[in-house]
PDB file of C-alpha atoms and ligand atoms in Angstrom:
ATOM      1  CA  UNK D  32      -6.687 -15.983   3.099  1.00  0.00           C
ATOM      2  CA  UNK D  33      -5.979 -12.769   1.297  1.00  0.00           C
ATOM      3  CA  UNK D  34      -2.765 -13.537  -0.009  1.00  0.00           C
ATOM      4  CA  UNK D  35      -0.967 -16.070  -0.426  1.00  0.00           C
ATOM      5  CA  UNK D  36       2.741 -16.200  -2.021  1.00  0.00           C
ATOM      6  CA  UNK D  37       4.390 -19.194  -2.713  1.00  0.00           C
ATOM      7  CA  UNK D  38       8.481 -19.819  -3.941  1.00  0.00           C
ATOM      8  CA  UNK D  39       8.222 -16.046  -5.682  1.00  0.00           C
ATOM      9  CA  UNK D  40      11.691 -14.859  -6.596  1.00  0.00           C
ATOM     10  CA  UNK D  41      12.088 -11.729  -8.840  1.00  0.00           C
ATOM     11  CA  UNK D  42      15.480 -11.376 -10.849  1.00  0.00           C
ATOM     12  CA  UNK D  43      16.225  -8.726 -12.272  1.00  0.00           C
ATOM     13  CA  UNK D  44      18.951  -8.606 -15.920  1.00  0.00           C
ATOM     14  CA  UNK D  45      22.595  -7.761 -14.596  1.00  0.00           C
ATOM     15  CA  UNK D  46      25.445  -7.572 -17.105  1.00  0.00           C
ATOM     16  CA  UNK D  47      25.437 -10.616 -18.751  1.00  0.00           C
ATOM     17  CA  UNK D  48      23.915 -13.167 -15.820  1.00  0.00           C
ATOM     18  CA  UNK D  49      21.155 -11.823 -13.794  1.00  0.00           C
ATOM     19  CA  UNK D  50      20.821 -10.706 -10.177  1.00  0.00           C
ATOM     20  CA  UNK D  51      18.293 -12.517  -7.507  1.00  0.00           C
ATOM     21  CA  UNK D  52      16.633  -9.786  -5.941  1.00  0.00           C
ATOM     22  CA  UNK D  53      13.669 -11.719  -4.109  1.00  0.00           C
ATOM     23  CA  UNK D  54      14.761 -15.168  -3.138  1.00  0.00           C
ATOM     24  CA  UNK D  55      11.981 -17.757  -2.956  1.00  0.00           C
ATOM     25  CA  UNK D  56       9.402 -15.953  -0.551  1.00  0.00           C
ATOM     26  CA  UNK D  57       6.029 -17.248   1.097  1.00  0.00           C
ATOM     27  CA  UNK D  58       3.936 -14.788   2.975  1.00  0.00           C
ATOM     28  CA  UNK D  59       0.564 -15.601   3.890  1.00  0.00           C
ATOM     29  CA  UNK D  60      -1.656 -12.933   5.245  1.00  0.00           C
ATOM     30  CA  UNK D  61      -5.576 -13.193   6.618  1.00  0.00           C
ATOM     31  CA  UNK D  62      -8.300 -10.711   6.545  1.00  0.00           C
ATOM     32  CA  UNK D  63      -8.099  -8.098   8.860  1.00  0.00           C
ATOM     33  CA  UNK D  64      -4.363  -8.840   9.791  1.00  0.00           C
ATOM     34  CA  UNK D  65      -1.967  -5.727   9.986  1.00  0.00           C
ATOM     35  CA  UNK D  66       1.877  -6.861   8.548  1.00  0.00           C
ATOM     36  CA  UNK D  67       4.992  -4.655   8.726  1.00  0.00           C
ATOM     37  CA  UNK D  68       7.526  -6.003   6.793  1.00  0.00           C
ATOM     38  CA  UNK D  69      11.215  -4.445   7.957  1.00  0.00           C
ATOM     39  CA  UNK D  70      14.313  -4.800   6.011  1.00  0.00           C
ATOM     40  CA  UNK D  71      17.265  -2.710   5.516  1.00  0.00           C
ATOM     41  CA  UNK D  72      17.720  -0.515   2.255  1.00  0.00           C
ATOM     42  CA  UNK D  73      17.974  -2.550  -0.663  1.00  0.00           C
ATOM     43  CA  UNK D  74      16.957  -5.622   0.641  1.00  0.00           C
ATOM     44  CA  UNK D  75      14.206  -6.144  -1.591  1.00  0.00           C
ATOM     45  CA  UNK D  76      10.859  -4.001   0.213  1.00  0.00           C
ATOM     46  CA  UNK D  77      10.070  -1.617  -2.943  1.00  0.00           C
ATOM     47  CA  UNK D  78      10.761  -4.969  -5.095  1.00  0.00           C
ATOM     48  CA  UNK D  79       8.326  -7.050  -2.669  1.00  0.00           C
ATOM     49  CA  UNK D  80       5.992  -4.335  -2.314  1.00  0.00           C
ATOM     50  CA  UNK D  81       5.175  -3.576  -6.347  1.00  0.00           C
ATOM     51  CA  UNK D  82       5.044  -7.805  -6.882  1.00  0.00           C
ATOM     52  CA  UNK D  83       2.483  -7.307  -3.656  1.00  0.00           C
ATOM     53  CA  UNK D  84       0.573  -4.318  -5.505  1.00  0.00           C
ATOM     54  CA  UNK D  85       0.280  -6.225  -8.855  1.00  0.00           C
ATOM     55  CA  UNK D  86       2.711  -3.420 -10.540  1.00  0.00           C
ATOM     56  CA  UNK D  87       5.231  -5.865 -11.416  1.00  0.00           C
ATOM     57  CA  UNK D  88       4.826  -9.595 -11.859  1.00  0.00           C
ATOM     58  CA  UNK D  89       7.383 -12.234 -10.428  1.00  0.00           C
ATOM     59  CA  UNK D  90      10.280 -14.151 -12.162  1.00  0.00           C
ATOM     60  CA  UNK D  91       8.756 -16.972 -10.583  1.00  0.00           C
ATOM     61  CA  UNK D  92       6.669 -18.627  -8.235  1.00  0.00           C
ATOM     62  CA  UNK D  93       2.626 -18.236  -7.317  1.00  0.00           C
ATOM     63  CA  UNK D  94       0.527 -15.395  -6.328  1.00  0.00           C
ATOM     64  CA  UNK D  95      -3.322 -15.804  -5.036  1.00  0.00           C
ATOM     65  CA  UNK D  96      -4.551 -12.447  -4.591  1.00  0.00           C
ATOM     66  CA  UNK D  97      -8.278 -12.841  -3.012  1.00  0.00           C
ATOM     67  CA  UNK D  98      -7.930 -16.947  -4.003  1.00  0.00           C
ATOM     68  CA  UNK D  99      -7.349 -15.499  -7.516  1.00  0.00           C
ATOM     69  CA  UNK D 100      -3.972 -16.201  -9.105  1.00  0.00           C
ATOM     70  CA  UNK D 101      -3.122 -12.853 -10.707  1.00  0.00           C
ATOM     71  CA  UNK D 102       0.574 -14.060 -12.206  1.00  0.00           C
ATOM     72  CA  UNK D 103      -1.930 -15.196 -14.764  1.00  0.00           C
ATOM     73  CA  UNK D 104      -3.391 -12.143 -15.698  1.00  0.00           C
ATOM     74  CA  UNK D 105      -2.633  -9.565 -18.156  1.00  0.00           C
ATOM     75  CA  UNK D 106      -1.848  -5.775 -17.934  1.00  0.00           C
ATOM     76  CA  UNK D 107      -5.616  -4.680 -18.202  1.00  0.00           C
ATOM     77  CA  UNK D 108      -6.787  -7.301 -15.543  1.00  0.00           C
ATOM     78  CA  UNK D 109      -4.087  -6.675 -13.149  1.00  0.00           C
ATOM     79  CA  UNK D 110      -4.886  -2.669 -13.606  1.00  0.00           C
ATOM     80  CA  UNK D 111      -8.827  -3.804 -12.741  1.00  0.00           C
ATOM     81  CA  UNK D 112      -7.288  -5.997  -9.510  1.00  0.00           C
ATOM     82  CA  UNK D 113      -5.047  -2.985  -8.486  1.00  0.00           C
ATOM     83  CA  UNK D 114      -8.245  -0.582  -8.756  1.00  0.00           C
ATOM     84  CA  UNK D 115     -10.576  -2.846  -6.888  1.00  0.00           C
ATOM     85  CA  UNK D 116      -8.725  -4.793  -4.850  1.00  0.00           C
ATOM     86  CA  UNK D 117      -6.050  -2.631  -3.465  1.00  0.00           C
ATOM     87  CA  UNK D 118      -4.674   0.912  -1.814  1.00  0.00           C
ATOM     88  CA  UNK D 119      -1.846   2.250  -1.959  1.00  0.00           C
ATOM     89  CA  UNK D 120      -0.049   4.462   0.223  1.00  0.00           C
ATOM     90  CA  UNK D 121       3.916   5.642  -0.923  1.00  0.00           C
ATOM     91  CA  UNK D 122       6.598   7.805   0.989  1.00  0.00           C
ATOM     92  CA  UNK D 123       5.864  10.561  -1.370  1.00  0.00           C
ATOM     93  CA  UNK D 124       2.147  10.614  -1.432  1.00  0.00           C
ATOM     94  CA  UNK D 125       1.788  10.755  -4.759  1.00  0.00           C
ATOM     95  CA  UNK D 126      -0.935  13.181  -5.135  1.00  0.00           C
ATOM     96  CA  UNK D 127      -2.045  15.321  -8.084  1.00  0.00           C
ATOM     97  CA  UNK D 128      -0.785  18.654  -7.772  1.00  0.00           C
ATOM     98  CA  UNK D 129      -3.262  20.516  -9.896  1.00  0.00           C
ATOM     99  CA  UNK D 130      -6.273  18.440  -8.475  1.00  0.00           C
ATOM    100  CA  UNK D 131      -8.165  19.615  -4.852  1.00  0.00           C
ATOM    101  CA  UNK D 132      -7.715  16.994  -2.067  1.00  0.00           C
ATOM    102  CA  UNK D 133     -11.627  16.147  -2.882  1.00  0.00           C
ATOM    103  CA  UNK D 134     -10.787  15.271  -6.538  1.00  0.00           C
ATOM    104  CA  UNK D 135      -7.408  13.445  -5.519  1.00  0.00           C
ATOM    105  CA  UNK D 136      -9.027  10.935  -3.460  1.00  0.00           C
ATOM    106  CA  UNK D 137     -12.410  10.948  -5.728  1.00  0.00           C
ATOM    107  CA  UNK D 138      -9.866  10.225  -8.641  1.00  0.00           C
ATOM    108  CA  UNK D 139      -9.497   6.092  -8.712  1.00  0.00           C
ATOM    109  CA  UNK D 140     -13.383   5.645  -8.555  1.00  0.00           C
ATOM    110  CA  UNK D 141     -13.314   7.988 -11.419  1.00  0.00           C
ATOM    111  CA  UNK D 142     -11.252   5.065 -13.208  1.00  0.00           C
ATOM    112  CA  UNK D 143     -13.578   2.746 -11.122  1.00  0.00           C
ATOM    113  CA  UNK D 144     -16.309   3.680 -13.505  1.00  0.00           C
ATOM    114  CA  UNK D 145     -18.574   5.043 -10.270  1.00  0.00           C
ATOM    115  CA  UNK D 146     -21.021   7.904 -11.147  1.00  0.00           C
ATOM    116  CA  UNK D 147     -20.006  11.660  -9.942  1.00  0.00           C
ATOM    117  CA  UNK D 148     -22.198  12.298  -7.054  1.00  0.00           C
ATOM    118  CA  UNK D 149     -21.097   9.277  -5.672  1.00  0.00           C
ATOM    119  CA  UNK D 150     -17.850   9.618  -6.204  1.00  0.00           C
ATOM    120  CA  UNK D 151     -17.834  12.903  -4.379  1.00  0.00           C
ATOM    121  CA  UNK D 152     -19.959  11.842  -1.537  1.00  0.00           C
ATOM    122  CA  UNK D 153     -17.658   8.605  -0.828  1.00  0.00           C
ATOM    123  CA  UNK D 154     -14.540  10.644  -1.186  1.00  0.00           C
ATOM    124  CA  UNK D 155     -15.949  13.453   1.116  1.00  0.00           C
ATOM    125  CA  UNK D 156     -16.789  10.319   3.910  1.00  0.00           C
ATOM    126  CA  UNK D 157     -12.881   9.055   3.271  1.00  0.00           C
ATOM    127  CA  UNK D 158     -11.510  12.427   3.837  1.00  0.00           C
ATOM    128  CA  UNK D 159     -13.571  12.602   7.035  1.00  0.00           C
ATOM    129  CA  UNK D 160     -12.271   9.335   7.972  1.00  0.00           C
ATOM    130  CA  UNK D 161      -8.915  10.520   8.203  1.00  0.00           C
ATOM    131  CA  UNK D 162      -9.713  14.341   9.955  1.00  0.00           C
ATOM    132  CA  UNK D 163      -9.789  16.147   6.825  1.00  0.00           C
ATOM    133  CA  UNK D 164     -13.213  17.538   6.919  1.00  0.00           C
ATOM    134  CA  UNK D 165     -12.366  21.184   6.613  1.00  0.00           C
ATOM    135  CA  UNK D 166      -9.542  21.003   4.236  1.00  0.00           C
ATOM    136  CA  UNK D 167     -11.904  18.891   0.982  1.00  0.00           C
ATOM    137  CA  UNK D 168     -10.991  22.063  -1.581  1.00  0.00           C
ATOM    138  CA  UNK D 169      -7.423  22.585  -0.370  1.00  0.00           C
ATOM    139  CA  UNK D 170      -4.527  21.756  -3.247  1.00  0.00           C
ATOM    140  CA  UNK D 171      -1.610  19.597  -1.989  1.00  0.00           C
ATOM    141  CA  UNK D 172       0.614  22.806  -2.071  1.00  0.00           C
ATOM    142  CA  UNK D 173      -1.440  24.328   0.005  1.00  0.00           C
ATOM    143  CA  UNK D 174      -1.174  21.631   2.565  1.00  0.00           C
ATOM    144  CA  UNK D 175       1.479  20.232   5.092  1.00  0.00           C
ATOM    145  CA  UNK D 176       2.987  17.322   4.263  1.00  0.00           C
ATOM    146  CA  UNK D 177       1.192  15.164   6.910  1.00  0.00           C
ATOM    147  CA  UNK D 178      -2.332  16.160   5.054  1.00  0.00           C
ATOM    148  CA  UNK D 179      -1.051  15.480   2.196  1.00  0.00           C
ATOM    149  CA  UNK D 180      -0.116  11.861   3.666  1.00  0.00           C
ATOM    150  CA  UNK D 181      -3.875  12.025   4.629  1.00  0.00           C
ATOM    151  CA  UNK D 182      -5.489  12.660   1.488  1.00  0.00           C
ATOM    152  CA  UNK D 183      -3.453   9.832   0.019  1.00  0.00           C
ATOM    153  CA  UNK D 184      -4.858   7.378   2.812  1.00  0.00           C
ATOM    154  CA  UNK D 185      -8.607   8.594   2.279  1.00  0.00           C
ATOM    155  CA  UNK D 186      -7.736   7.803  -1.764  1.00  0.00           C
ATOM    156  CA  UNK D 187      -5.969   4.768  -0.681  1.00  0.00           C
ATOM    157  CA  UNK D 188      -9.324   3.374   0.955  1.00  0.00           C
ATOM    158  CA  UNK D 189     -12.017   4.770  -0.678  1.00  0.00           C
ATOM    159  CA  UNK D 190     -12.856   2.029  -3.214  1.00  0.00           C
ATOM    160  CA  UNK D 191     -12.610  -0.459   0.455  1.00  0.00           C
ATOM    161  CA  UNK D 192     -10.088  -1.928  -0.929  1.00  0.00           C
ATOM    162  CA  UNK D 193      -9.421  -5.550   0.448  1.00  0.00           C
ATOM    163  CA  UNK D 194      -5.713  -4.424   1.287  1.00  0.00           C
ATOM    164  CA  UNK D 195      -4.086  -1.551   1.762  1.00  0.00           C
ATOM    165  CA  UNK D 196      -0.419  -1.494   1.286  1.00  0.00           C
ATOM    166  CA  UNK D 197       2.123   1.560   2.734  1.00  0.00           C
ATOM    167  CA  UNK D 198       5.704   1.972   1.260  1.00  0.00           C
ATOM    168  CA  UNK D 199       7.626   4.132   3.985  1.00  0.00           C
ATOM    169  CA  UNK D 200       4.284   6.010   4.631  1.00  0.00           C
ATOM    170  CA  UNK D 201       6.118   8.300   7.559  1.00  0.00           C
ATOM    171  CA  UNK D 202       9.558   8.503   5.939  1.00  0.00           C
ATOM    172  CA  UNK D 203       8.553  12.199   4.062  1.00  0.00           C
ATOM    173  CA  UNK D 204       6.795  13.242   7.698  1.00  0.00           C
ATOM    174  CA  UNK D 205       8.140  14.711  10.636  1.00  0.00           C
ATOM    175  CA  UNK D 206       7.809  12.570  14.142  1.00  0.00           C
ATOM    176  CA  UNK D 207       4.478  14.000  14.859  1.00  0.00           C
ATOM    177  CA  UNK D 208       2.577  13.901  11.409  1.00  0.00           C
ATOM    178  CA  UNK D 209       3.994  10.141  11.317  1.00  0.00           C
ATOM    179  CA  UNK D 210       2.885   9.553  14.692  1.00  0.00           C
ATOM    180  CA  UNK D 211      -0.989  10.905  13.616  1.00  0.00           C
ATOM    181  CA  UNK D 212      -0.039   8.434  10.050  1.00  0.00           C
ATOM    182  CA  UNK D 213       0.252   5.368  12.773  1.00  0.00           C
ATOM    183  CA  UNK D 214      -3.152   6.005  14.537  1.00  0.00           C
ATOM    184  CA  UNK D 215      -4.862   6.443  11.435  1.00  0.00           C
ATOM    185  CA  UNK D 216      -3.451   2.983  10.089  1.00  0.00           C
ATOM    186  CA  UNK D 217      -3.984   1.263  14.013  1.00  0.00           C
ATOM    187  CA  UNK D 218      -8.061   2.915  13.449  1.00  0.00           C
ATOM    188  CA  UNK D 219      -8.442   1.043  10.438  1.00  0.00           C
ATOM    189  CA  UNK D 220      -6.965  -2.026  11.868  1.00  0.00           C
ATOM    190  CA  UNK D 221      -9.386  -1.647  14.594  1.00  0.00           C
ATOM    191  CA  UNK D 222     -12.031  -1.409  11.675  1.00  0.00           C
ATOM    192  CA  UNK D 223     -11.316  -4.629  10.294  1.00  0.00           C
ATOM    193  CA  UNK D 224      -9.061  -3.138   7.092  1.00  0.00           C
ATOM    194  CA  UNK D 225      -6.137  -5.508   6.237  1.00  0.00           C
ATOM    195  CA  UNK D 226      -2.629  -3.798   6.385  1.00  0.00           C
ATOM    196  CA  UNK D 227       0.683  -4.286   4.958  1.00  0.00           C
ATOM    197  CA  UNK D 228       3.446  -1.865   5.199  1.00  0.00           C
ATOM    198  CA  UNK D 229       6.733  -1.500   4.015  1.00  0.00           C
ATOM    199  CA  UNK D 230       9.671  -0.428   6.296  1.00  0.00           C
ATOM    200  CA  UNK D 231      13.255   0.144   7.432  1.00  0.00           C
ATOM    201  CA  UNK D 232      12.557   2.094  10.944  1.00  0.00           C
ATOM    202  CA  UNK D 233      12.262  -0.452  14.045  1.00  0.00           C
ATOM    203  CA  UNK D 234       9.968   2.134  15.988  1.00  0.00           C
ATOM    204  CA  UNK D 235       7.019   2.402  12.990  1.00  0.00           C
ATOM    205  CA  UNK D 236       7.299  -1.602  12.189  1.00  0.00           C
ATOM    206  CA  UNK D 237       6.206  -1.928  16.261  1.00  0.00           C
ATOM    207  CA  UNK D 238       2.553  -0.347  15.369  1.00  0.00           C
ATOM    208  CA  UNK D 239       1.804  -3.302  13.211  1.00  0.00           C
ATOM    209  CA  UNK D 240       0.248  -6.554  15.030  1.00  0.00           C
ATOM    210  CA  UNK D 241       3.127  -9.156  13.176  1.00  0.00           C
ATOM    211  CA  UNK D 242       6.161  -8.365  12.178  1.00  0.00           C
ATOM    212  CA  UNK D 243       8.338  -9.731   8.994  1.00  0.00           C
ATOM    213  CA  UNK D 244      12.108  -9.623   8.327  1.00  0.00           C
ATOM    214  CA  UNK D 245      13.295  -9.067   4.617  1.00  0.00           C
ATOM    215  CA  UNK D 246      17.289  -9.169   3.913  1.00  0.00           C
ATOM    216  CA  UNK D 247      18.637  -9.328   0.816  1.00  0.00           C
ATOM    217  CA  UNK D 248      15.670 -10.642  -0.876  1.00  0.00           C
ATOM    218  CA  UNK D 249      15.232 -13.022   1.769  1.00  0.00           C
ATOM    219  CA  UNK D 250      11.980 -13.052   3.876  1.00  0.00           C
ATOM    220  CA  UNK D 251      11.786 -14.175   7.439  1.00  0.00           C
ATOM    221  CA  UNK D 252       9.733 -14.202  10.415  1.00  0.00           C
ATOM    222  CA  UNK D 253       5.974 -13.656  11.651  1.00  0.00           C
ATOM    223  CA  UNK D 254       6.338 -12.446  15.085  1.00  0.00           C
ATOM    224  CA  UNK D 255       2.410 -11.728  16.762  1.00  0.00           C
ATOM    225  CA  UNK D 256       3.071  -8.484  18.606  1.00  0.00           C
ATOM    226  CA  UNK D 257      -0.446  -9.139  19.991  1.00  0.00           C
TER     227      UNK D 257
HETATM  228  N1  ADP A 291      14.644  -2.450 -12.024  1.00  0.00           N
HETATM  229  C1  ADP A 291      15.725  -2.929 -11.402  1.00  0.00           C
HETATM  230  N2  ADP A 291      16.767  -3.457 -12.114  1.00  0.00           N
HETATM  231  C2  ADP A 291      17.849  -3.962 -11.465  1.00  0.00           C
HETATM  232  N3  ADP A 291      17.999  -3.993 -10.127  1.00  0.00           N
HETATM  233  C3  ADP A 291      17.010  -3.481  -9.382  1.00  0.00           C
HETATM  234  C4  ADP A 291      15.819  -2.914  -9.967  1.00  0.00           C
HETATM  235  N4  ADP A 291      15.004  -2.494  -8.955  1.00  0.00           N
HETATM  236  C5  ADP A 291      15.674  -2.759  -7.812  1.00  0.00           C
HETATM  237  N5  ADP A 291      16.852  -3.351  -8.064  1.00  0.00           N
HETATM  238  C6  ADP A 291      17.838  -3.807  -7.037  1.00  0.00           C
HETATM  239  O1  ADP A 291      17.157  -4.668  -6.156  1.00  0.00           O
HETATM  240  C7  ADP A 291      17.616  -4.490  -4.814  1.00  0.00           C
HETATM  241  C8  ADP A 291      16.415  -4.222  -3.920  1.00  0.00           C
HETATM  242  O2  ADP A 291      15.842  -2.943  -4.245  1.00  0.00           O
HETATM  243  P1  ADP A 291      14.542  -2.402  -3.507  1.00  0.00           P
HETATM  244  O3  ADP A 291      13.482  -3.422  -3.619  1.00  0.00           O
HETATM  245  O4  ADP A 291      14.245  -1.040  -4.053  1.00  0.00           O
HETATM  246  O5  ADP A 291      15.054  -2.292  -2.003  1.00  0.00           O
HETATM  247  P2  ADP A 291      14.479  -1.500  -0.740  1.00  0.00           P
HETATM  248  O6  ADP A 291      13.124  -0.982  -1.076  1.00  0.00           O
HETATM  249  O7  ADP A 291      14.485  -2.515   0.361  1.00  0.00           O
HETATM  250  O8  ADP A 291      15.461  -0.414  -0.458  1.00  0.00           O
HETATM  251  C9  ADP A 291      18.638  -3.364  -4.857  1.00  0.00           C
HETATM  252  O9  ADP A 291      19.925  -3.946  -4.850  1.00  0.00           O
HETATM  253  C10 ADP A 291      18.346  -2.685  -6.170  1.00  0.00           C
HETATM  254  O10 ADP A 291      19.521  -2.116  -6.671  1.00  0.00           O
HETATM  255 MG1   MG A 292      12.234   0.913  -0.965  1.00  0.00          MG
END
């Protein structure tokens, strides 16, 4: 087992009580499985997603990220566990404007502590992976927003992370650069990464293999598509 959550709720301070924003949620996910998790807005996704990514820790409840239980560990570790462990991939791509696509997704094995030629020769294979071959010294502004989407996946998965985790990846994109999005994430399904993404639109939540409800902080389901 990757993950495994147990009874994790998250409140959050509200005037003078507090307000439960996750609501005693257990999600299990296995190597090489590819989750969507749909909910409505504010049901809790961003909320699940950043206790998911080790950005924010849980009111309560246990985490074992990897068999490791990271509600235990401090800011530095978790910033190690979020290097090594996972990718990211957010609506807004979240690139470095100044930096070439090649540095971008060279970037977190920069924090990784990996020497520079192999930095650049694993973030030149990752930007291959995803069609970007001929685009390495391009700066995001200089790219549509469906490359850009791309460079963040190649960043997102070149330290091979165990999981990769996608907030809204296609909600900046048009239909067709979400579309190519989708059969990038369904290749590296196919390639044995594990995949959890983050959604409120029916018709992207159908490319993932299982399926998960959230509402209002409640989490449901576990429907195999396959
Ligand atoms: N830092 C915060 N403080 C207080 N309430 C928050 C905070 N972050 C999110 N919320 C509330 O938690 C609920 C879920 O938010 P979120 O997880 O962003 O939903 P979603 O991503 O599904 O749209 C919303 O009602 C939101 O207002
Ligand atoms: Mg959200």
């Amino acid at each position: 087992m990757i993950l495994e959550m147990r009874d994790i709720c998250k409140d959050y301070p509200m005037g003078k009580g507090v307000a439960h924003i996750l609501k005693n949620v257990n999600l299990d996910v296995e190597e090489g499985e590819y989750l969507a998790i749909m909910g409505p807005s504010g049901s809790g996704k961003t909320t699940l997603m950043n206790l998911i990514g080790c950005l924010d820790v849980p009111t309560s409840g246990s985490y074992l990220l990897g068999g490791r239980d990271v509600t235990t560990c401090n800011n530095k570790q978790l910033a190690e566990v979020r290097n090594k462990e996972l990718g990211f991939v957010f609506q807004s791509f979240n690139l470095l404007p100044k930096l070439t696509a090649l540095e971008n997704v060279a970037l977190p094995l920069l924090y990784g502590g990996v020497k520079k030629a192999e930095r650049l020769e694993r973030a030149r294979a990752a930007l291959e992976t995803v069609g970007l071959s001929d685009r390495v010294e391009h700066r995001p502004d200089q790219l549509s927003g469906g490359q850009c989407q791309r460079v963040a996946i190649a960043r997102a998965i070149v330290g091979k992370p165990k999981l990769l985790l996608a907030d809204e990846p296609t909600g900046a994109l048009d239909s067709a650069s979400g579309a190519a999005v989708m059969e990038l994430f369904r290749q590296l399904h196919e390639s044995g990464s594990t995949i959890i993404m983050i959604t409120h639109d029916r018709s992207i939540a159908k490319h993932a293999a299982k399926l998960m409800t959230i509402r209002d902080g409640v989490l449901s389901g576990g429907d195999d598509y396959e």
